[in-house]
PDB file of C-alpha atoms in Angstrom:
ATOM      1  CA  ASP A   1       7.255  10.516  -7.117  1.00 33.00           C
ATOM      2  CA  ARG A   2       6.761   7.844  -4.752  1.00 35.00           C
ATOM      3  CA  TRP A   3       5.917   4.047  -5.332  1.00 35.00           C
ATOM      4  CA  ALA A   4       2.811   3.930  -3.033  1.00 38.00           C
ATOM      5  CA  GLN A   5       1.551   5.893  -0.115  1.00 38.00           C
ATOM      6  CA  GLY A   6       1.736   4.044   3.018  1.00 38.00           C
ATOM      7  CA  HIS A   7       4.530   1.623   1.977  1.00 38.00           C
ATOM      8  CA  LYS A   8       8.212   1.631   2.431  1.00 41.00           C
ATOM      9  CA  VAL A   9       9.364   3.868  -0.593  1.00 44.00           C
ATOM     10  CA  LYS A  10      12.160   5.547  -2.255  1.00 48.00           C
ATOM     11  CA  PRO A  11      12.329   8.551  -4.508  1.00 51.00           C
ATOM     12  CA  TYR A  12      11.600   7.511  -8.047  1.00 48.00           C
ATOM     13  CA  GLY A  13      14.907   9.035  -9.316  1.00 52.00           C
ATOM     14  CA  LYS A  14      16.877   6.864  -6.747  1.00 50.00           C
ATOM     15  CA  CYS A  15      15.116   3.690  -7.445  1.00 50.00           C
ATOM     16  CA  CYS A  16      12.822   2.810 -10.222  1.00 50.00           C
ATOM     17  CA  MET A  17      14.326   5.115 -12.778  1.00 49.00           C
ATOM     18  CA  LYS A  18      17.816   3.538 -12.492  1.00 46.00           C
ATOM     19  CA  SER A  19      16.149   0.278 -13.393  1.00 46.00           C
ATOM     20  CA  GLY A  20      14.824   1.590 -16.610  1.00 47.00           C
ATOM     21  CA  ALA A  21      11.390   2.417 -15.426  1.00 49.00           C
ATOM     22  CA  TYR A  22       9.577   5.658 -16.325  1.00 47.00           C
ATOM     23  CA  LYS A  23       6.694   7.381 -14.640  1.00 47.00           C
ATOM     24  CA  ARG A  24       3.208   7.744 -15.899  1.00 45.00           C
ATOM     25  CA  GLU A  25       1.558  11.114 -14.830  1.00 41.00           C
ATOM     26  CA  THR A  26      -2.070  10.992 -13.794  1.00 45.00           C
ATOM     27  CA  PHE A  27      -3.868  14.471 -13.862  1.00 42.00           C
ATOM     28  CA  ALA A  28      -5.580  16.382 -11.188  1.00 44.00           C
ATOM     29  CA  GLY A  29      -7.200  18.907 -13.433  1.00 44.00           C
ATOM     30  CA  ASP A  30      -6.191  22.546 -13.823  1.00 45.00           C
ATOM     31  CA  GLN A  31      -5.025  22.962 -10.246  1.00 42.00           C
ATOM     32  CA  GLY A  32      -1.471  21.598  -9.744  1.00 43.00           C
ATOM     33  CA  PRO A  33       0.270  18.466 -10.738  1.00 42.00           C
ATOM     34  CA  GLY A  34      -1.361  14.974 -10.345  1.00 40.00           C
ATOM     35  CA  GLN A  35       0.223  11.804  -9.207  1.00 40.00           C
ATOM     36  CA  TYR A  36       2.979   9.656 -10.645  1.00 37.00           C
ATOM     37  CA  ILE A  37       2.628   5.933 -11.054  1.00 38.00           C
ATOM     38  CA  VAL A  38       5.845   4.052 -11.847  1.00 37.00           C
ATOM     39  CA  GLU A  39       5.522   1.725 -14.900  1.00 41.00           C
ATOM     40  CA  LEU A  40       8.034  -0.496 -16.497  1.00 38.00           C
ATOM     41  CA  PRO A  41       8.019  -0.126 -20.296  1.00 41.00           C
ATOM     42  CA  VAL A  42       7.125  -3.817 -20.505  1.00 39.00           C
ATOM     43  CA  HIS A  43       7.217  -4.363 -24.289  1.00 39.00           C
ATOM     44  CA  ILE A  44       8.980  -1.065 -25.448  1.00 42.00           C
ATOM     45  CA  THR A  45      12.164  -2.029 -27.235  1.00 44.00           C
ATOM     46  CA  GLY A  46      14.668  -0.743 -29.758  1.00 45.00           C
ATOM     47  CA  ALA A  47      14.354   2.848 -30.737  1.00 46.00           C
ATOM     48  CA  ALA A  48      11.731   3.824 -28.326  1.00 47.00           C
ATOM     49  CA  ALA A  49      13.580   2.508 -25.291  1.00 49.00           C
ATOM     50  CA  GLN A  50      16.772   4.163 -26.612  1.00 52.00           C
ATOM     51  CA  ALA A  51      14.953   7.426 -26.840  1.00 53.00           C
ATOM     52  CA  ILE A  52      13.409   7.113 -23.198  1.00 53.00           C
ATOM     53  CA  ALA A  53      16.977   6.281 -21.970  1.00 56.00           C
ATOM     54  CA  GLN A  54      18.371   9.202 -23.925  1.00 60.00           C
ATOM     55  CA  MET A  55      15.752  11.484 -22.450  1.00 62.00           C
ATOM     56  CA  HIS A  56      16.518  10.498 -18.984  1.00 62.00           C
ATOM     57  CA  THR A  57      20.270  10.919 -19.585  1.00 67.00           C
ATOM     58  CA  GLY A  58      19.856  14.400 -21.045  1.00 70.00           C
ATOM     59  CA  LEU A  59      17.820  15.473 -17.840  1.00 71.00           C
ATOM     60  CA  ILE A  60      20.630  14.151 -15.732  1.00 72.00           C
ATOM     61  CA  ASN A  61      23.222  15.738 -17.643  1.00 76.00           C
ATOM     62  CA  GLU A  62      21.482  19.099 -17.435  1.00 80.00           C
ATOM     63  CA  GLU A  63      21.424  18.882 -13.664  1.00 78.00           C
ATOM     64  CA  THR A  64      25.064  17.778 -13.228  1.00 80.00           C
ATOM     65  CA  ALA A  65      26.092  20.691 -15.478  1.00 83.00           C
ATOM     66  CA  LYS A  66      24.517  23.006 -12.838  1.00 86.00           C
ATOM     67  CA  GLY A  67      27.059  21.729 -10.310  1.00 85.00           C
ATOM     68  CA  LEU A  68      24.818  18.858  -8.837  1.00 82.00           C
ATOM     69  CA  SER A  69      26.369  15.502  -8.029  1.00 79.00           C
ATOM     70  CA  GLU A  70      25.117  12.477  -9.919  1.00 70.00           C
ATOM     71  CA  ALA A  71      23.214  11.305  -6.904  1.00 70.00           C
ATOM     72  CA  GLU A  72      21.676  14.750  -6.472  1.00 77.00           C
ATOM     73  CA  ALA A  73      20.921  14.914 -10.160  1.00 73.00           C
ATOM     74  CA  TRP A  74      18.861  11.613  -9.973  1.00 65.00           C
ATOM     75  CA  ALA A  75      16.941  12.866  -6.866  1.00 67.00           C
ATOM     76  CA  GLN A  76      16.192  16.180  -8.708  1.00 69.00           C
ATOM     77  CA  VAL A  77      15.042  14.535 -11.958  1.00 66.00           C
ATOM     78  CA  GLY A  78      12.887  12.045  -9.984  1.00 59.00           C
ATOM     79  CA  THR A  79      10.729  14.830  -8.713  1.00 58.00           C
ATOM     80  CA  GLN A  80      10.045  16.495 -12.024  1.00 59.00           C
ATOM     81  CA  PRO A  81       7.222  15.525 -14.625  1.00 55.00           C
ATOM     82  CA  LEU A  82       8.726  14.145 -17.901  1.00 52.00           C
ATOM     83  CA  PHE A  83       6.235  16.309 -19.795  1.00 53.00           C
ATOM     84  CA  PRO A  84       5.692  19.714 -17.981  1.00 56.00           C
ATOM     85  CA  GLY A  85       2.588  21.529 -18.730  1.00 55.00           C
ATOM     86  CA  MET A  86       0.773  18.347 -20.063  1.00 53.00           C
ATOM     87  CA  THR A  87      -2.963  18.297 -19.438  1.00 61.00           C
ATOM     88  CA  GLU A  88      -5.602  15.618 -19.577  1.00 64.00           C
ATOM     89  CA  GLU A  89      -6.959  16.982 -22.744  1.00 70.00           C
ATOM     90  CA  VAL A  90      -3.674  17.168 -24.609  1.00 63.00           C
ATOM     91  CA  TYR A  91      -2.870  13.729 -23.563  1.00 64.00           C
ATOM     92  CA  ASP A  92      -6.095  12.360 -24.694  1.00 69.00           C
ATOM     93  CA  GLN A  93      -5.773  14.044 -28.064  1.00 72.00           C
ATOM     94  CA  GLY A  94      -2.272  12.657 -28.423  1.00 71.00           C
ATOM     95  CA  MET A  95      -3.414   9.231 -27.595  1.00 75.00           C
ATOM     96  CA  GLU A  96      -6.260   9.436 -30.121  1.00 80.00           C
ATOM     97  CA  MET A  97      -4.009  10.771 -32.840  1.00 77.00           C
ATOM     98  CA  MET A  98      -1.329   7.915 -32.282  1.00 76.00           C
ATOM     99  CA  TYR A  99      -3.762   5.024 -32.243  1.00 84.00           C
ATOM    100  CA  GLY A 100      -5.673   6.535 -35.185  1.00 85.00           C
ATOM    101  CA  MET A 101      -2.602   6.237 -37.281  1.00 83.00           C
ATOM    102  CA  PHE A 102      -2.658   2.432 -37.339  1.00 88.00           C
ATOM    103  CA  LEU A 103      -5.689   0.896 -35.350  1.00 91.00           C
ATOM    104  CA  PRO A 104      -8.421   1.128 -37.942  1.00 92.00           C
ATOM    105  CA  ALA A 105      -6.077  -0.560 -40.348  1.00 92.00           C
ATOM    106  CA  LEU A 106      -5.326  -3.366 -37.948  1.00 93.00           C
ATOM    107  CA  VAL A 107      -9.116  -3.871 -37.404  1.00 95.00           C
ATOM    108  CA  GLU A 108      -9.763  -3.901 -41.230  1.00 94.00           C
ATOM    109  CA  SER A 109      -7.121  -6.521 -41.757  1.00 94.00           C
ATOM    110  CA  GLY A 110      -8.317  -8.737 -38.847  1.00 94.00           C
ATOM    111  CA  GLU A 111      -5.062  -8.376 -36.846  1.00 94.00           C
ATOM    112  CA  CYS A 112      -6.714  -6.440 -33.949  1.00 95.00           C
ATOM    113  CA  ASP A 113     -10.133  -7.507 -32.516  1.00 97.00           C
ATOM    114  CA  PRO A 114     -12.659  -4.715 -32.881  1.00 97.00           C
ATOM    115  CA  ALA A 115     -13.690  -4.982 -29.188  1.00 97.00           C
ATOM    116  CA  PHE A 116      -9.990  -4.492 -28.195  1.00 97.00           C
ATOM    117  CA  ALA A 117      -9.844  -1.397 -30.492  1.00 95.00           C
ATOM    118  CA  TYR A 118     -12.958  -0.018 -28.945  1.00 96.00           C
ATOM    119  CA  ALA A 119     -11.655  -0.479 -25.374  1.00 96.00           C
ATOM    120  CA  THR A 120      -8.506   1.210 -26.343  1.00 93.00           C
ATOM    121  CA  SER A 121     -10.246   4.147 -27.497  1.00 90.00           C
ATOM    122  CA  LYS A 122     -11.969   4.489 -24.170  1.00 90.00           C
ATOM    123  CA  SER A 123      -8.913   3.777 -21.898  1.00 87.00           C
ATOM    124  CA  ASP A 124      -6.947   6.450 -20.284  1.00 79.00           C
ATOM    125  CA  PHE A 125      -3.967   4.298 -19.739  1.00 78.00           C
ATOM    126  CA  MET A 126      -3.080   3.249 -23.216  1.00 80.00           C
ATOM    127  CA  HIS A 127      -4.228  -0.347 -24.211  1.00 88.00           C
ATOM    128  CA  ALA A 128      -4.384  -3.304 -21.772  1.00 87.00           C
ATOM    129  CA  ARG A 129      -1.264  -5.228 -21.631  1.00 86.00           C
ATOM    130  CA  PRO A 130       0.525  -7.339 -18.908  1.00 85.00           C
ATOM    131  CA  TRP A 131       1.318  -4.931 -16.204  1.00 79.00           C
ATOM    132  CA  ARG A 132       3.667  -7.405 -14.255  1.00 70.00           C
ATOM    133  CA  GLY A 133       7.360  -7.796 -14.857  1.00 55.00           C
ATOM    134  CA  LEU A 134      10.246  -8.572 -12.611  1.00 36.00           C
ATOM    135  CA  GLY A 135       8.429  -7.724  -9.438  1.00 41.00           C
ATOM    136  CA  ARG A 136       5.147  -5.716  -9.268  1.00 44.00           C
ATOM    137  CA  ASN A 137       5.393  -2.479 -11.130  1.00 57.00           C
ATOM    138  CA  LEU A 138       2.067  -1.295 -10.183  1.00 70.00           C
ATOM    139  CA  GLU A 139       0.060  -1.844  -7.025  1.00 78.00           C
ATOM    140  CA  LYS A 140      -2.298  -4.798  -7.191  1.00 81.00           C
ATOM    141  CA  GLY A 141      -5.208  -2.245  -6.619  1.00 85.00           C
ATOM    142  CA  GLU A 142      -4.135  -0.257  -9.588  1.00 84.00           C
ATOM    143  CA  MET A 143      -3.938  -3.383 -11.763  1.00 86.00           C
ATOM    144  CA  GLU A 144      -7.329  -4.517 -10.707  1.00 90.00           C
ATOM    145  CA  LEU A 145      -8.909  -1.117 -11.374  1.00 91.00           C
ATOM    146  CA  ARG A 146      -7.452  -1.050 -14.801  1.00 91.00           C
ATOM    147  CA  GLY A 147      -8.728  -4.559 -15.472  1.00 93.00           C
ATOM    148  CA  LYS A 148     -12.291  -3.607 -14.310  1.00 95.00           C
ATOM    149  CA  GLU A 149     -12.210  -0.500 -16.359  1.00 94.00           C
ATOM    150  CA  TRP A 150     -11.063  -2.209 -19.527  1.00 96.00           C
ATOM    151  CA  ASN A 151     -13.495  -5.072 -19.188  1.00 97.00           C
ATOM    152  CA  ALA A 152     -16.354  -2.587 -18.481  1.00 97.00           C
ATOM    153  CA  SER A 153     -15.616  -1.138 -22.062  1.00 96.00           C
ATOM    154  CA  ILE A 154     -15.634  -4.585 -23.620  1.00 97.00           C
ATOM    155  CA  ASP A 155     -19.075  -5.003 -22.096  1.00 97.00           C
ATOM    156  CA  GLU A 156     -20.088  -1.630 -23.475  1.00 97.00           C
ATOM    157  CA  TYR A 157     -18.854  -2.734 -26.926  1.00 97.00           C
ATOM    158  CA  ALA A 158     -20.761  -6.014 -26.746  1.00 97.00           C
ATOM    159  CA  ALA A 159     -23.908  -4.233 -25.759  1.00 97.00           C
ATOM    160  CA  LYS A 160     -23.792  -1.486 -28.278  1.00 96.00           C
ATOM    161  CA  ARG A 161     -21.945  -3.351 -31.231  1.00 96.00           C
ATOM    162  CA  PRO A 162     -20.788  -0.097 -32.831  1.00 96.00           C
ATOM    163  CA  VAL A 163     -19.391   0.025 -36.330  1.00 95.00           C
ATOM    164  CA  ILE A 164     -15.934   1.302 -35.402  1.00 94.00           C
ATOM    165  CA  PRO A 165     -13.326   2.476 -37.880  1.00 92.00           C
ATOM    166  CA  GLY A 166     -11.998  -0.492 -39.695  1.00 93.00           C
ATOM    167  CA  LEU A 167     -15.366  -2.391 -39.497  1.00 94.00           C
ATOM    168  CA  SER A 168     -17.876  -2.473 -42.387  1.00 93.00           C
ATOM    169  CA  GLU A 169     -20.682  -3.876 -40.495  1.00 95.00           C
ATOM    170  CA  PRO A 170     -21.804  -4.631 -36.835  1.00 94.00           C
ATOM    171  CA  ASP A 171     -20.109  -7.325 -34.932  1.00 96.00           C
ATOM    172  CA  VAL A 172     -22.469 -10.341 -34.621  1.00 96.00           C
ATOM    173  CA  ARG A 173     -20.317 -12.698 -32.618  1.00 96.00           C
ATOM    174  CA  PRO A 174     -21.545 -14.302 -29.430  1.00 96.00           C
ATOM    175  CA  LEU A 175     -20.655 -12.374 -26.228  1.00 96.00           C
ATOM    176  CA  VAL A 176     -18.406 -15.088 -25.066  1.00 95.00           C
ATOM    177  CA  ASP A 177     -16.359 -14.954 -28.236  1.00 96.00           C
ATOM    178  CA  ILE A 178     -15.827 -11.257 -27.705  1.00 97.00           C
ATOM    179  CA  GLU A 179     -14.825 -11.866 -24.081  1.00 97.00           C
ATOM    180  CA  ARG A 180     -12.234 -14.451 -25.170  1.00 96.00           C
ATOM    181  CA  CYS A 181     -10.699 -12.092 -27.685  1.00 96.00           C
ATOM    182  CA  ALA A 182     -10.654  -8.909 -25.585  1.00 97.00           C
ATOM    183  CA  LYS A 183     -11.082  -9.162 -21.872  1.00 97.00           C
ATOM    184  CA  VAL A 184      -8.221  -9.303 -19.461  1.00 95.00           C
ATOM    185  CA  CYS A 185      -7.619 -10.520 -15.963  1.00 93.00           C
ATOM    186  CA  TRP A 186      -6.389  -8.204 -13.295  1.00 90.00           C
ATOM    187  CA  THR A 187      -2.659  -8.455 -14.475  1.00 86.00           C
ATOM    188  CA  GLY A 188      -3.622  -7.312 -17.816  1.00 89.00           C
ATOM    189  CA  GLY A 189      -3.039 -10.699 -19.441  1.00 90.00           C
ATOM    190  CA  ALA A 190      -5.738 -12.660 -21.221  1.00 94.00           C
ATOM    191  CA  LEU A 191      -8.701 -13.310 -19.138  1.00 95.00           C
ATOM    192  CA  TYR A 192      -9.069 -16.668 -21.192  1.00 95.00           C
ATOM    193  CA  ALA A 193      -5.526 -17.940 -21.029  1.00 92.00           C
ATOM    194  CA  THR A 194      -3.901 -19.853 -23.886  1.00 92.00           C
ATOM    195  CA  CYS A 195      -1.591 -22.563 -22.639  1.00 93.00           C
ATOM    196  CA  SER A 196       1.912 -21.237 -22.175  1.00 91.00           C
ATOM    197  CA  ASN A 197       3.460 -24.318 -23.899  1.00 91.00           C
ATOM    198  CA  PRO A 198       3.787 -22.883 -27.431  1.00 88.00           C
ATOM    199  CA  PRO A 199       3.195 -26.107 -29.350  1.00 91.00           C
ATOM    200  CA  CYS A 200      -0.216 -26.622 -27.536  1.00 93.00           C
ATOM    201  CA  GLY A 201      -2.220 -23.490 -28.188  1.00 87.00           C
ATOM    202  CA  LYS A 202      -5.195 -24.718 -26.164  1.00 93.00           C
ATOM    203  CA  MET A 203      -7.323 -21.907 -24.585  1.00 94.00           C
ATOM    204  CA  GLU A 204      -9.363 -22.115 -21.306  1.00 94.00           C
ATOM    205  CA  LYS A 205     -13.087 -22.823 -21.665  1.00 93.00           C
ATOM    206  CA  ASN A 206     -13.606 -20.841 -18.410  1.00 94.00           C
ATOM    207  CA  PRO A 207     -11.236 -18.332 -16.673  1.00 93.00           C
ATOM    208  CA  GLY A 208      -9.095 -20.197 -14.065  1.00 90.00           C
ATOM    209  CA  ASP A 209      -9.211 -23.571 -15.650  1.00 93.00           C
ATOM    210  CA  PHE A 210      -5.459 -23.847 -16.250  1.00 94.00           C
ATOM    211  CA  LYS A 211      -2.970 -24.035 -13.483  1.00 93.00           C
ATOM    212  CA  MET A 212      -0.276 -21.320 -12.956  1.00 90.00           C
ATOM    213  CA  CYS A 213       3.432 -22.024 -12.782  1.00 90.00           C
ATOM    214  CA  SER A 214       3.986 -22.464  -9.127  1.00 87.00           C
ATOM    215  CA  LYS A 215       7.153 -20.264  -9.259  1.00 87.00           C
ATOM    216  CA  CYS A 216       6.208 -17.078 -11.338  1.00 83.00           C
ATOM    217  CA  LYS A 217       2.486 -17.197 -10.982  1.00 83.00           C
ATOM    218  CA  MET A 218       2.177 -15.930 -14.454  1.00 85.00           C
ATOM    219  CA  ALA A 219       2.420 -18.662 -17.089  1.00 89.00           C
ATOM    220  CA  LYS A 220      -0.462 -21.112 -17.242  1.00 92.00           C
ATOM    221  CA  PHE A 221      -0.723 -24.584 -18.483  1.00 94.00           C
ATOM    222  CA  CYS A 222      -3.636 -26.911 -19.532  1.00 95.00           C
ATOM    223  CA  THR A 223      -1.930 -30.003 -18.200  1.00 95.00           C
ATOM    224  CA  PRO A 224       1.109 -31.076 -16.030  1.00 94.00           C
ATOM    225  CA  ALA A 225       2.616 -32.572 -19.168  1.00 95.00           C
ATOM    226  CA  CYS A 226       2.393 -29.204 -20.981  1.00 95.00           C
ATOM    227  CA  ALA A 227       4.080 -27.497 -18.022  1.00 93.00           C
ATOM    228  CA  LYS A 228       6.915 -30.122 -17.871  1.00 92.00           C
ATOM    229  CA  ALA A 229       7.459 -29.841 -21.577  1.00 93.00           C
ATOM    230  CA  ALA A 230       7.519 -25.988 -21.589  1.00 91.00           C
ATOM    231  CA  TRP A 231       9.977 -25.948 -18.594  1.00 92.00           C
ATOM    232  CA  LYS A 232      12.403 -27.976 -20.494  1.00 88.00           C
ATOM    233  CA  GLU A 233      12.139 -26.148 -23.780  1.00 87.00           C
ATOM    234  CA  CYS A 234      11.546 -22.557 -22.977  1.00 87.00           C
ATOM    235  CA  HIS A 235       9.819 -21.570 -19.641  1.00 89.00           C
ATOM    236  CA  LYS A 236      12.786 -22.271 -17.388  1.00 87.00           C
ATOM    237  CA  ALA A 237      14.649 -19.480 -19.097  1.00 83.00           C
ATOM    238  CA  GLN A 238      11.632 -17.176 -19.108  1.00 80.00           C
ATOM    239  CA  CYS A 239      10.040 -17.956 -15.867  1.00 83.00           C
ATOM    240  CA  GLY A 240       9.312 -14.672 -13.897  1.00 70.00           C
ATOM    241  CA  ARG A 241      10.510 -12.478 -16.819  1.00 68.00           C
ATOM    242  CA  VAL A 242       8.452  -9.400 -18.247  1.00 59.00           C
ATOM    243  CA  GLY A 243       5.686 -10.593 -20.602  1.00 60.00           C
ATOM    244  CA  CYS A 244       5.235 -13.975 -18.963  1.00 73.00           C
ATOM    245  CA  ASP A 245       1.507 -13.553 -18.561  1.00 81.00           C
ATOM    246  CA  PRO A 246      -0.652 -15.203 -21.359  1.00 86.00           C
ATOM    247  CA  ARG A 247      -1.184 -12.342 -23.887  1.00 89.00           C
ATOM    248  CA  LEU A 248      -4.175 -11.455 -26.072  1.00 93.00           C
ATOM    249  CA  PRO A 249      -3.182 -11.675 -29.858  1.00 93.00           C
ATOM    250  CA  SER A 250      -4.552  -8.336 -30.370  1.00 95.00           C
ATOM    251  CA  GLU A 251      -2.370  -6.846 -27.716  1.00 93.00           C
ATOM    252  CA  VAL A 252       0.710  -8.341 -29.079  1.00 91.00           C
ATOM    253  CA  VAL A 253      -0.146  -6.748 -32.477  1.00 92.00           C
ATOM    254  CA  VAL A 254      -1.073  -3.393 -30.941  1.00 91.00           C
ATOM    255  CA  THR A 255       2.026  -3.193 -28.604  1.00 88.00           C
ATOM    256  CA  ARG A 256       4.234  -3.919 -31.553  1.00 87.00           C
ATOM    257  CA  ALA A 257       2.621  -1.076 -33.588  1.00 88.00           C
ATOM    258  CA  VAL A 258       2.938   1.382 -30.726  1.00 84.00           C
ATOM    259  CA  ASP A 259       6.521   0.401 -30.162  1.00 79.00           C
ATOM    260  CA  GLN A 260       7.342   0.987 -33.925  1.00 80.00           C
ATOM    261  CA  LEU A 261       5.429   4.205 -34.099  1.00 77.00           C
ATOM    262  CA  VAL A 262       6.893   5.655 -31.020  1.00 70.00           C
ATOM    263  CA  GLY A 263      10.363   4.574 -32.162  1.00 69.00           C
ATOM    264  CA  GLU A 264       9.864   6.362 -35.531  1.00 69.00           C
ATOM    265  CA  ILE A 265       8.583   9.562 -34.029  1.00 62.00           C
ATOM    266  CA  THR A 266      11.319   9.846 -31.394  1.00 59.00           C
ATOM    267  CA  GLN A 267      13.830   9.266 -34.121  1.00 59.00           C
ATOM    268  CA  HIS A 268      12.510  11.347 -36.922  1.00 54.00           C
ATOM    269  CA  GLY A 269       9.536  13.430 -35.614  1.00 50.00           C
ATOM    270  CA  LEU A 270       5.965  13.637 -36.450  1.00 47.00           C
ATOM    271  CA  GLY A 271       6.386  15.209 -39.877  1.00 46.00           C
ATOM    272  CA  SER A 272       8.748  12.386 -41.335  1.00 43.00           C
TER     273      SER A 272
END
């Protein structure tokens, strides 16, 4: 329940949880609990966010009802897994079931790139998405590891060209087109960035062609003119905020679908 070993840390319940962050449990097999990695629910909004907040509040209320102070309750809850008894196998089955509810349809409709869908099915951290928010929610090494694992799955897809659910025939696109649509940089944003000035829409020919915003180091612009125009119209208010990294179109669609599904499940249950 610590931010990172070897750094100045606070218990999860006294720090990140109060800021609306939740913890993702990594599994150590059958022997004992795994580690906890603090993650901000970057794009989880609405019913899902409310359900997570209610879950935390319920846990705190249970502890205060036992006679603990609120501070003691925060500390106590911060050392407990959110899903006791969870195993890696159960987690994988849950993710497979959840994504199976909508991912093939999104591939078939063309809203989700098949390479992105393939990598999602291979990932153990849900789908790739910007992992930075107001501050660094994950250690840089963890973000880099996720990015490498995700892009390795994209390379595997490009090599095998499997006909995944939602596809009617093998993908015949050039490798670079697949990479542009599905690979990510170490932050979880698009490897090939699109200019962060909305009216522009220009994409990099090579990763790193565009210049980052000198302030937030997230948004990217193809020219100084676009940076200036965006600052005036929208980026000044957004600079440094969650989701400021250039995002893959497939990630936006899949994140929205996950948010909606999680919200429906938490409100009405799986059987509704």
